[in-house]
Amino acid sequence: ALMHKPQEEARAAYLEIVMKWPFYGATMFICQQRRQPTTVACAIDRNGIHLFELGYKEPFASHPYNKICTWSGTATTFVCCC
């Protein structure tokens, strides 16, 4: 359906679709959990912080910003308590 539209119109239609995706615009990081030594994907978006098992599309944990009590970090670490 987008193939027969002018480029700008197709781009706008595409963005209208993908902006509805749950984690559109999220910044993703590959992380090592401290309590459970497993590698996970961490997504940070406008709603909070979300943790994913690698290869899965649904988070196993989500933490909205208003539920994060404390946080700290360095150049290579990030720690938060919910």
mmCIF file of C-alpha atoms in Angstrom:
data_model
loop_
_atom_site.group_PDB
_atom_site.id
_atom_site.type_symbol
_atom_site.label_atom_id
_atom_site.label_comp_id
_atom_site.label_asym_id
_atom_site.label_seq_id
_atom_site.Cartn_x
_atom_site.Cartn_y
_atom_site.Cartn_z
ATOM 1 C CA ALA A 1 0.000 0.000 0.000
ATOM 2 C CA LEU A 2 2.907 2.373 0.653
ATOM 3 C CA MET A 3 4.566 1.622 -2.690
ATOM 4 C CA HIS A 4 2.135 3.751 -4.694
ATOM 5 C CA LYS A 5 2.332 6.837 -2.467
ATOM 6 C CA PRO A 6 4.706 9.784 -2.803
ATOM 7 C CA GLN A 7 7.827 9.388 -0.639
ATOM 8 C CA GLU A 8 6.830 11.940 2.018
ATOM 9 C CA GLU A 9 3.324 10.510 2.325
ATOM 10 C CA ALA A 10 4.699 6.959 2.569
ATOM 11 C CA ARG A 11 7.193 8.045 5.249
ATOM 12 C CA ALA A 12 4.422 9.705 7.288
ATOM 13 C CA ALA A 13 2.204 6.618 6.966
ATOM 14 C CA TYR A 14 5.091 4.350 8.024
ATOM 15 C CA LEU A 15 5.876 6.486 11.079
ATOM 16 C CA GLU A 16 2.215 6.561 12.050
ATOM 17 C CA ILE A 17 2.288 2.754 12.162
ATOM 18 C CA VAL A 18 5.597 2.192 13.971
ATOM 19 C CA MET A 19 5.031 4.931 16.543
ATOM 20 C CA LYS A 20 2.222 2.744 17.932
ATOM 21 C CA TRP A 21 4.628 -0.115 18.661
ATOM 22 C CA PRO A 22 5.101 -0.573 22.435
ATOM 23 C CA PHE A 23 8.832 0.174 22.556
ATOM 24 C CA TYR A 24 9.165 2.543 19.611
ATOM 25 C CA GLY A 25 11.859 5.113 20.399
ATOM 26 C CA ALA A 26 13.405 3.076 23.213
ATOM 27 C CA THR A 27 17.174 2.966 23.597
ATOM 28 C CA MET A 28 18.349 -0.617 24.008
ATOM 29 C CA PHE A 29 21.380 -1.868 25.916
ATOM 30 C CA ILE A 30 22.786 -5.342 26.487
ATOM 31 C CA CYS A 31 23.275 -5.716 30.236
ATOM 32 C CA GLN A 32 24.567 -8.117 32.826
ATOM 33 C CA GLN A 33 22.263 -8.494 35.811
ATOM 34 C CA ARG A 34 23.955 -8.391 39.168
ATOM 35 C CA ARG A 35 21.616 -10.638 41.174
ATOM 36 C CA GLN A 36 21.154 -13.184 38.397
ATOM 37 C CA PRO A 37 24.269 -13.500 36.267
ATOM 38 C CA THR A 38 22.430 -13.548 32.948
ATOM 39 C CA THR A 39 22.675 -11.266 29.963
ATOM 40 C CA VAL A 40 19.500 -9.298 29.264
ATOM 41 C CA ALA A 41 18.356 -6.460 27.040
ATOM 42 C CA CYS A 42 17.443 -3.243 28.828
ATOM 43 C CA ALA A 43 15.135 -0.777 27.084
ATOM 44 C CA ILE A 44 14.796 2.774 28.342
ATOM 45 C CA ASP A 45 11.875 4.730 26.945
ATOM 46 C CA ARG A 46 9.463 7.520 27.849
ATOM 47 C CA ASN A 47 7.588 5.175 30.229
ATOM 48 C CA GLY A 48 10.471 3.682 32.210
ATOM 49 C CA ILE A 49 13.012 0.866 32.206
ATOM 50 C CA HIS A 50 12.168 -2.552 30.795
ATOM 51 C CA LEU A 51 14.156 -5.807 30.962
ATOM 52 C CA PHE A 52 13.948 -8.482 28.258
ATOM 53 C CA GLU A 53 15.371 -11.955 27.928
ATOM 54 C CA LEU A 54 17.477 -11.977 24.767
ATOM 55 C CA GLY A 55 15.371 -13.048 21.811
ATOM 56 C CA TYR A 56 12.008 -12.163 23.410
ATOM 57 C CA LYS A 57 9.727 -9.271 22.488
ATOM 58 C CA GLU A 58 7.889 -8.920 25.808
ATOM 59 C CA PRO A 59 9.682 -7.631 28.925
ATOM 60 C CA PHE A 60 9.906 -9.838 31.992
ATOM 61 C CA ALA A 61 10.097 -6.705 34.157
ATOM 62 C CA SER A 62 9.051 -3.097 33.654
ATOM 63 C CA HIS A 63 9.755 -0.253 36.059
ATOM 64 C CA PRO A 64 7.952 3.066 35.508
ATOM 65 C CA TYR A 65 10.024 6.086 36.492
ATOM 66 C CA ASN A 66 7.658 7.041 39.318
ATOM 67 C CA LYS A 67 8.341 3.650 40.977
ATOM 68 C CA ILE A 68 12.147 3.914 40.892
ATOM 69 C CA CYS A 69 13.228 5.001 44.369
ATOM 70 C CA THR A 70 16.955 5.466 43.879
ATOM 71 C CA TRP A 71 19.507 5.079 41.125
ATOM 72 C CA SER A 72 23.200 5.592 40.511
ATOM 73 C CA GLY A 73 25.695 4.877 37.804
ATOM 74 C CA THR A 74 29.170 5.183 36.399
ATOM 75 C CA ALA A 75 30.473 5.120 32.834
ATOM 76 C CA THR A 76 29.894 1.345 32.686
ATOM 77 C CA THR A 77 27.223 0.599 35.310
ATOM 78 C CA PHE A 78 23.675 1.552 36.175
ATOM 79 C CA VAL A 79 21.910 0.499 39.356
ATOM 80 C CA CYS A 80 18.340 1.241 40.324
ATOM 81 C CA CYS A 81 16.113 0.173 43.194
ATOM 82 C CA CYS A 82 12.401 -0.114 42.761
#
